[in-house]
Short mmCIF file of C-alpha atoms in Angstrom, two decimals:
data_model
loop_
_atom_site.label_atom_id
_atom_site.label_comp_id
_atom_site.label_asym_id
_atom_site.label_seq_id
_atom_site.Cartn_x
_atom_site.Cartn_y
_atom_site.Cartn_z
CA MET A 1 44.08 -97.32 90.78
CA GLN A 2 41.57 -94.28 91.03
CA ARG A 3 39.13 -94.14 88.35
CA GLU A 4 39.03 -90.65 86.31
CA GLN A 5 35.98 -88.79 86.52
CA THR A 6 33.89 -89.15 83.67
CA GLN A 7 33.88 -85.93 81.10
CA ASN A 8 30.57 -84.76 79.57
CA VAL A 9 30.55 -86.53 76.38
CA SER A 10 28.59 -83.47 74.78
CA GLU A 11 31.41 -81.11 75.61
CA ASN A 12 33.51 -83.40 73.65
CA PRO A 13 34.76 -81.26 70.83
CA LYS A 14 35.09 -84.19 68.35
CA VAL A 15 31.16 -85.04 68.39
CA SER A 16 29.26 -83.05 65.97
CA PRO A 17 25.75 -81.45 66.71
CA GLU A 18 24.18 -83.93 64.18
CA HIS A 19 25.72 -87.14 65.93
CA PRO A 20 23.45 -89.27 68.20
CA GLU A 21 25.57 -88.24 71.22
CA ASN A 22 24.13 -84.85 71.30
CA PRO A 23 23.04 -83.08 74.36
CA GLU A 24 18.93 -83.69 73.69
CA SER A 25 19.49 -87.61 73.50
CA LEU A 26 21.89 -87.68 76.45
CA GLU A 27 19.30 -85.91 78.55
CA SER A 28 16.73 -88.69 77.72
CA LEU A 29 19.02 -91.31 78.96
CA GLU A 30 19.41 -89.60 82.57
CA ASN A 31 16.12 -91.14 83.62
CA LYS A 32 17.47 -94.69 82.79
CA GLU A 33 20.34 -96.51 84.60
CA GLU A 34 23.45 -95.84 82.77
CA ILE A 35 27.13 -96.29 83.64
CA SER A 36 29.68 -93.64 82.54
CA VAL A 37 33.43 -94.98 82.40
CA SER A 38 36.50 -92.82 81.39
CA PHE A 39 39.95 -94.01 81.58
CA LEU A 40 43.40 -93.02 80.28
CA LEU A 41 44.98 -95.78 78.26
CA THR A 42 48.28 -97.25 79.42
CA LYS A 43 50.76 -99.17 77.36
CA GLU A 44 50.05 -101.93 80.02
CA ASP A 45 46.21 -101.61 79.27
CA TYR A 46 47.00 -102.22 75.62
CA GLY A 47 49.54 -104.93 76.26
CA ALA A 48 46.78 -106.96 78.42
CA TYR A 49 44.22 -106.24 75.49
CA CYS A 50 46.67 -107.64 72.82
CA VAL A 51 47.09 -110.82 74.98
CA GLU A 52 43.51 -111.46 75.62
CA ALA A 53 42.58 -110.48 71.84
CA VAL A 54 45.19 -113.18 70.64
CA LYS A 55 43.79 -115.76 73.25
CA ALA A 56 40.29 -115.29 72.24
CA ARG A 57 41.29 -115.92 68.50
CA ILE A 58 42.82 -119.58 69.26
CA PRO A 59 40.48 -122.29 69.70
CA ASN A 60 40.34 -124.35 72.76
CA ARG A 61 41.00 -127.58 70.96
CA ASP A 62 44.06 -126.11 69.42
CA ARG A 63 45.37 -125.14 72.76
CA MET A 64 44.56 -128.62 74.15
CA LEU A 65 46.21 -130.14 71.03
CA ILE A 66 49.58 -128.29 71.61
CA ARG A 67 49.47 -129.17 75.34
CA ILE A 68 48.88 -132.88 74.45
CA LEU A 69 51.84 -132.69 71.86
CA GLY A 70 54.07 -131.24 74.48
CA ALA A 71 53.20 -133.83 77.16
CA VAL A 72 53.81 -136.68 74.62
CA SER A 73 56.96 -135.11 73.51
CA ILE A 74 58.35 -135.12 77.19
CA LEU A 75 57.06 -138.74 77.78
CA ALA A 76 59.05 -139.66 74.31
CA GLY A 77 61.83 -138.13 75.74
CA PHE A 78 61.99 -140.16 78.83
CA MET A 79 61.24 -143.36 76.89
CA LEU A 80 64.09 -142.47 74.26
CA ALA A 81 66.46 -141.79 77.32
CA PHE A 82 65.74 -145.50 78.47
CA PHE A 83 66.09 -147.11 75.04
CA LEU A 84 68.92 -145.02 73.90
CA ARG A 85 70.80 -145.17 77.29
CA GLU A 86 73.89 -146.96 75.66
CA SER A 87 73.91 -144.66 72.61
CA PRO A 88 76.30 -141.70 72.65
CA TRP A 89 73.36 -139.37 70.88
CA GLY A 90 70.63 -140.58 73.36
CA PHE A 91 71.19 -137.55 75.66
CA GLY A 92 71.17 -135.19 72.97
CA TRP A 93 67.87 -136.51 71.54
CA THR A 94 66.40 -136.94 74.97
CA ALA A 95 67.30 -133.06 75.97
CA CYS A 96 65.77 -132.01 72.56
CA LEU A 97 62.49 -133.84 73.13
CA GLU A 98 62.24 -132.64 76.80
CA LEU A 99 63.00 -129.14 75.61
CA LEU A 100 60.42 -129.19 72.71
CA GLY A 101 57.71 -130.63 75.08
CA LEU A 102 58.35 -128.01 78.00
CA VAL A 103 58.06 -125.24 75.25
CA LEU A 104 54.89 -126.62 73.81
CA LEU A 105 53.42 -127.26 77.22
CA ILE A 106 53.96 -123.42 78.51
CA TRP A 107 53.44 -121.99 74.87
CA TYR A 108 49.96 -120.53 75.27
CA ASP A 109 50.18 -119.84 78.82
CA PHE A 110 53.60 -117.91 79.09
CA ILE A 111 55.58 -117.75 75.98
CA LEU A 112 53.13 -116.36 73.41
CA PRO A 113 51.33 -113.85 76.26
CA SER A 114 54.94 -112.70 77.12
CA TYR A 115 55.83 -112.09 73.20
CA VAL A 116 52.61 -110.33 72.53
CA ARG A 117 52.59 -108.11 75.47
CA ALA A 118 56.27 -107.11 74.91
CA SER A 119 55.27 -106.40 71.13
CA ALA A 120 52.38 -104.54 72.20
CA CYS A 121 54.22 -102.35 74.95
CA GLY A 122 57.03 -101.76 72.39
CA TYR A 123 54.69 -100.59 69.70
CA MET A 124 52.92 -98.26 72.35
CA ASP A 125 56.35 -96.77 73.17
CA ARG A 126 56.73 -95.91 69.55
CA HIS A 127 53.29 -94.48 69.18
CA ARG A 128 52.71 -92.68 72.55
CA GLU A 129 50.28 -90.25 70.61
CA GLN A 130 47.76 -93.09 70.78
CA LEU A 131 47.77 -93.10 74.59
CA THR A 132 44.61 -91.14 74.88
CA SER A 133 41.48 -90.98 76.97
CA ARG A 134 38.42 -93.22 76.12
CA ASN A 135 35.00 -93.00 77.31
CA PHE A 136 32.30 -95.50 77.49
CA ILE A 137 28.57 -94.84 78.47
CA PHE A 138 26.54 -98.13 78.97
CA THR A 139 22.82 -97.92 79.08
CA PRO A 140 20.37 -100.84 79.05
CA SER A 141 20.06 -101.27 75.28
CA ARG A 142 23.43 -99.62 73.72
CA PHE A 143 26.58 -98.21 74.53
CA PHE A 144 28.43 -95.01 73.68
CA TYR A 145 32.05 -94.87 73.06
CA THR A 146 34.05 -92.00 72.34
CA SER A 147 37.92 -91.50 71.87
CA ASP A 148 40.51 -89.25 69.97
CA GLY A 149 38.81 -89.08 66.38
CA CYS A 150 36.08 -91.56 66.97
CA SER A 151 32.56 -91.74 68.38
CA MET A 152 30.03 -94.51 68.16
CA GLU A 153 26.71 -95.45 69.25
CA ILE A 154 26.36 -99.23 69.31
CA PRO A 155 23.27 -101.31 70.30
CA TYR A 156 24.21 -104.38 71.87
CA GLN A 157 22.51 -106.39 69.51
CA LYS A 158 24.76 -105.20 66.61
CA LEU A 159 27.89 -106.59 68.37
CA HIS A 160 29.52 -109.65 66.88
CA GLN A 161 30.28 -110.89 70.68
CA ALA A 162 31.43 -109.70 73.93
CA LEU A 163 34.13 -111.30 75.86
CA GLU A 164 35.06 -110.83 79.62
CA SER A 165 38.40 -112.03 80.64
CA GLY A 166 40.34 -111.65 83.83
CA GLY A 167 41.23 -107.83 83.38
CA MET A 168 39.65 -106.84 80.22
CA LEU A 169 35.91 -106.44 78.63
CA LEU A 170 36.32 -107.02 75.04
CA LEU A 171 33.41 -105.64 72.58
CA TYR A 172 33.66 -107.13 69.26
CA LEU A 173 32.15 -104.91 66.49
CA GLY A 174 33.26 -107.63 63.95
CA ALA A 175 35.29 -110.94 64.44
CA ASP A 176 38.80 -108.95 64.74
CA ASP A 177 37.70 -105.68 65.67
CA PRO A 178 37.08 -105.17 69.46
CA LEU A 179 36.77 -102.10 71.70
CA TYR A 180 38.32 -102.90 74.87
CA LEU A 181 37.49 -101.63 78.67
CA PRO A 182 40.19 -102.45 81.23
CA LYS A 183 38.19 -103.46 84.23
CA ARG A 184 40.36 -101.40 86.56
CA ALA A 185 38.63 -98.42 85.36
CA VAL A 186 35.04 -99.78 86.72
CA SER A 187 34.12 -100.55 90.25
CA GLN A 188 32.67 -103.85 91.05
CA GLU A 189 28.85 -102.53 91.08
CA GLU A 190 29.30 -100.84 87.57
CA LEU A 191 30.82 -103.89 86.25
CA GLU A 192 27.86 -106.22 87.42
CA THR A 193 25.25 -103.72 85.90
CA ILE A 194 27.52 -103.73 82.63
CA ARG A 195 27.40 -107.53 82.82
CA SER A 196 23.48 -107.71 83.08
CA PHE A 197 23.03 -105.22 80.22
CA LEU A 198 25.36 -107.47 77.93
CA SER A 199 24.16 -111.00 79.09
CA SER A 200 20.54 -109.87 78.77
CA SER A 201 21.10 -108.38 75.16
CA LEU A 202 23.58 -110.78 73.83
CA ASN A 203 22.81 -114.19 75.65
CA GLU A 204 25.43 -116.96 74.42
CA LYS A 205 27.25 -114.07 72.51
CA PHE A 206 28.63 -112.79 75.86
CA HIS A 207 31.31 -115.22 77.17
CA GLN A 208 33.07 -115.00 80.41
CA GLU A 209 36.17 -116.83 80.80
CA GLY A 210 38.16 -116.41 83.99
CA ALA A 211 36.09 -113.27 84.89
CA ARG A 212 36.40 -112.12 88.35
CA MET B 1 36.35 -78.65 58.99
CA PRO B 2 37.59 -81.20 61.24
CA GLY B 3 41.19 -80.52 60.42
CA PHE B 4 43.65 -77.73 61.25
CA TYR B 5 43.56 -76.41 57.65
CA GLU B 6 40.29 -74.30 56.87
CA GLY B 7 38.54 -75.22 53.52
CA ASP B 8 36.07 -77.39 52.03
CA PRO B 9 36.43 -81.08 51.36
CA PHE B 10 38.15 -81.85 48.02
CA PHE B 11 36.02 -84.90 47.71
CA THR B 12 32.47 -85.97 49.11
CA GLY B 13 30.86 -89.21 48.65
CA GLU B 14 28.31 -91.65 49.73
CA ILE B 15 30.01 -95.36 49.78
CA THR B 16 28.45 -98.81 50.70
CA LEU B 17 30.88 -101.25 50.92
CA SER B 18 30.52 -105.11 50.61
CA PRO B 19 32.60 -107.90 52.17
CA LYS B 20 34.14 -108.62 48.80
CA ASP B 21 34.96 -105.01 48.28
CA LEU B 22 36.97 -105.03 51.54
CA ALA B 23 38.61 -108.27 50.96
CA LYS B 24 39.75 -107.40 47.66
CA ALA B 25 41.11 -104.09 48.94
CA SER B 26 42.75 -105.63 52.05
CA LEU B 27 44.60 -108.26 49.85
CA LEU B 28 45.75 -105.88 47.47
CA ALA B 29 47.09 -103.70 50.25
CA GLN B 30 48.57 -106.48 51.79
CA ARG B 31 50.35 -107.80 48.74
CA GLN B 32 51.66 -104.53 47.90
CA LYS B 33 53.31 -104.15 51.29
CA LYS B 34 54.70 -107.59 51.35
CA PRO B 35 55.58 -108.76 47.79
CA ALA B 36 56.42 -112.20 49.07
CA SER B 37 52.63 -112.77 49.44
CA ARG B 38 51.78 -112.23 46.18
CA PRO B 39 50.61 -115.19 44.27
CA TRP B 40 52.81 -115.17 41.32
CA VAL B 41 55.93 -114.45 43.69
CA ARG B 42 55.02 -117.56 45.92
CA GLY B 43 54.22 -119.66 42.78
CA GLY B 44 57.50 -118.67 41.28
CA MET B 45 59.52 -119.40 44.25
CA LEU B 46 58.05 -122.93 44.50
CA LEU B 47 58.42 -123.33 40.60
CA THR B 48 61.96 -122.63 41.03
CA ALA B 49 62.36 -125.06 43.76
CA SER B 50 60.65 -127.53 41.60
CA LEU B 51 63.07 -126.76 38.64
CA LEU B 52 66.12 -127.16 41.21
CA PHE B 53 64.83 -130.79 42.02
CA LEU B 54 64.45 -131.42 38.48
CA ALA B 55 68.17 -130.28 37.70
CA VAL B 56 69.51 -132.62 40.38
CA ILE B 57 67.99 -135.63 38.97
CA PRO B 58 71.07 -136.82 36.63
CA TYR B 59 73.54 -136.20 39.52
CA TYR B 60 71.11 -138.19 41.92
CA GLN B 61 70.85 -141.10 39.38
CA ALA B 62 74.29 -141.04 39.03
CA VAL B 63 75.33 -141.38 42.68
CA TYR B 64 72.18 -143.55 44.02
CA ASN B 65 71.11 -145.36 40.61
CA GLU B 66 67.73 -144.19 40.90
CA PHE B 67 65.73 -141.12 40.37
CA TRP B 68 62.53 -141.28 42.24
CA PHE B 69 63.05 -139.20 45.34
CA PRO B 70 64.25 -135.94 43.44
CA LEU B 71 61.35 -136.51 40.83
CA ALA B 72 58.90 -136.91 43.58
CA LEU B 73 59.97 -133.68 45.21
CA CYS B 74 59.83 -131.84 41.73
CA LEU B 75 56.31 -132.88 41.29
CA LEU B 76 55.53 -131.88 44.88
CA PHE B 77 56.65 -128.60 44.27
CA LEU B 78 55.16 -128.13 41.13
CA LEU B 79 51.68 -129.08 42.59
CA LEU B 80 52.44 -126.54 45.44
CA ALA B 81 53.33 -123.97 42.96
CA VAL B 82 50.10 -124.64 41.13
CA GLY B 83 48.12 -124.41 44.57
CA ALA B 84 49.94 -121.25 45.39
CA TRP B 85 49.07 -119.54 42.00
CA ALA B 86 45.53 -120.80 41.54
CA VAL B 87 44.13 -122.08 44.88
CA LEU B 88 45.62 -119.98 47.58
CA PRO B 89 44.42 -116.70 46.40
CA ARG B 90 40.86 -118.01 46.26
CA LEU B 91 41.00 -119.34 49.72
CA GLU B 92 42.53 -116.10 50.97
CA GLU B 93 39.77 -114.07 49.48
CA GLU B 94 36.99 -116.38 50.73
CA GLU B 95 38.69 -116.12 54.53
CA GLU B 96 38.89 -112.32 54.03
CA ILE B 97 35.06 -112.03 53.05
CA ARG B 98 34.24 -114.27 55.91
CA ARG B 99 36.11 -111.97 58.09
CA PHE B 100 34.52 -108.69 57.03
CA SER B 101 31.23 -110.15 56.73
CA THR B 102 31.03 -110.54 60.61
CA ASP B 103 31.85 -106.51 60.84
CA GLY B 104 28.25 -105.10 60.10
CA PHE B 105 29.65 -101.59 60.72
CA ARG B 106 31.97 -101.50 58.01
CA LEU B 107 29.12 -102.48 55.64
CA GLU B 108 26.69 -99.55 56.51
CA PRO B 109 26.18 -96.94 53.83
CA ALA B 110 28.70 -94.21 54.91
CA ARG B 111 29.26 -90.55 53.78
CA VAL B 112 33.15 -89.77 53.27
CA CYS B 113 34.72 -86.44 53.17
CA LEU B 114 38.17 -85.91 52.27
CA TYR B 115 40.02 -82.80 53.83
CA ARG B 116 43.23 -81.38 52.97
CA ASP B 117 44.90 -82.83 56.29
CA SER B 118 42.14 -85.18 57.20
CA PHE B 119 39.16 -87.22 56.38
CA THR B 120 35.59 -87.96 58.01
CA LEU B 121 33.60 -91.15 57.72
CA GLU B 122 30.07 -91.13 59.15
CA ASN B 123 27.58 -93.89 59.07
CA ALA B 124 24.28 -94.54 61.38
CA PHE B 125 26.28 -95.98 64.20
CA GLN B 126 29.70 -94.32 64.03
CA ARG B 127 31.88 -91.22 63.09
CA PHE B 128 35.48 -91.09 62.44
CA THR B 129 38.07 -88.18 62.07
CA GLU B 130 41.39 -89.17 60.94
CA ASN B 131 44.53 -87.21 59.94
CA TRP B 132 46.45 -88.28 56.91
CA VAL B 133 49.60 -88.16 58.83
CA ASP B 134 48.46 -91.37 60.38
CA PHE B 135 48.20 -93.19 57.17
CA GLN B 136 51.10 -95.08 55.58
CA ASN B 137 50.22 -95.59 51.95
CA CYS B 138 47.58 -94.91 49.08
CA TYR B 139 46.81 -97.46 46.27
CA GLU B 140 44.67 -96.71 43.18
CA SER B 141 43.57 -99.87 41.43
CA ARG B 142 41.17 -100.24 38.67
CA GLU B 143 38.38 -100.77 41.05
CA TYR B 144 39.32 -98.99 44.17
CA PHE B 145 40.91 -96.21 46.08
CA ILE B 146 42.68 -97.68 49.18
CA VAL B 147 44.31 -95.81 51.96
CA THR B 148 46.15 -98.02 54.67
CA GLY B 149 47.09 -97.13 58.22
CA GLY B 150 45.09 -95.00 60.73
CA LYS B 151 44.41 -95.15 64.58
CA ASN B 152 40.53 -95.86 64.55
CA TYR B 153 39.48 -96.69 60.97
CA ARG B 154 42.36 -98.57 59.54
CA LEU B 155 41.43 -99.31 56.01
CA LEU B 156 39.70 -96.56 53.75
CA VAL B 157 38.31 -98.18 50.84
CA LEU B 158 36.48 -95.93 48.03
CA PRO B 159 34.86 -98.24 45.38
CA LYS B 160 35.25 -96.45 42.09
CA ALA B 161 31.99 -98.12 40.55
CA GLN B 162 30.15 -96.07 43.19
CA LEU B 163 31.72 -92.79 42.34
CA SER B 164 31.24 -90.40 39.30
CA GLN B 165 34.08 -89.70 36.85
CA LYS B 166 34.35 -86.34 38.44
CA GLN B 167 34.36 -87.76 41.92
CA GLN B 168 37.43 -90.15 40.88
CA GLU B 169 39.30 -87.28 39.37
CA GLU B 170 38.94 -85.28 42.67
CA ALA B 171 39.74 -88.14 44.86
CA ALA B 172 42.63 -89.12 42.75
CA PHE B 173 44.07 -85.61 42.55
CA GLY B 174 43.54 -84.85 46.19
CA LEU B 175 45.11 -87.89 47.39
CA GLN B 176 48.58 -87.81 45.19
CA GLN B 177 48.56 -84.48 46.62
CA GLN B 178 48.56 -85.82 50.20
CA PHE B 179 50.61 -88.95 49.87
CA ALA B 180 53.02 -87.95 46.91
CA PHE B 181 55.56 -90.84 46.43
CA ARG B 182 53.61 -92.85 48.81
CA TYR B 183 50.63 -92.86 46.30
CA LYS B 184 50.89 -95.87 44.09
CA LYS B 185 48.86 -96.93 40.95
CA VAL B 186 48.58 -100.73 40.79
#
């Protein structure tokens, strides 16, 4: 998928002259290494972001607990099938336990992500006006973000955390308030540079889970 | 003038929100949107269930010659009703305060300008321009003006304690003009 050309942030009509993203401050960044990213949000991006955001909110121990319960339910079903093999209700109880165990096992890996993705895409189908372009400019100490009706200049140290998953880079302004950058919008070299910016500023607050 | 219409803002103010302000405003907006989440509604439903089990005791005793099971359920639901009324709202508020404490940008001093068709909010790091058409509801309580919805800035809270009487009147009048039947005093 081709990456859109970066638009000049200073020409963005939403940015006021008093805002830090004025031409004078941008010119001072030209001598430093910076990465400019611009992309048009799609509903698939939004769906992927929602899935990653939901996964990030679930602690690992809860996921393991549900998977263990699923495995226990399946084993209990087999045991019940053995002990109730003479009972007419044995097959029903066994089937219920096996089905419950299967649902619990695949809940966090297939069922929940599918539901979240479908809900998110449905939401964007009803709110297509939100599928607008987003712009990031990453510098060694901070990043700039502009979208329709919003512009920010955020030092990395002010971030709550950053999370890199398989297809998304999430930058959390607060515990439940992330900005997201689809990795399809950046090249591999640019991604490495952004990673270096984030890891040097955030240290342990930058998590990489399943990153490619 | 960030909006389509010309003219000056009908309200301009400087606000600094605390996690407690945001938590109280967020919970108030949620409870207005979902009446079943209100403490007295939840407590009332659980109290009703408790009374139902209490009413079942004579029948249960007549059939099974004992009454401990429905009595235990009655007391359990009574306890849950007390918890839903007195304990759960406090826990919810603490959870919301913890959540909003992590978002340093919302707690920054900000300048808010309300226009006829939009508003702007600007702090040291961010600038938002939102149109009223993207917001669903507006609530006025004793302590806050709360506007819910939006694309980027999802919960606009104006604490009355930080506004003068004139600013409060300007905000109330302007927001009532914009939201009409969706403006609610709670």
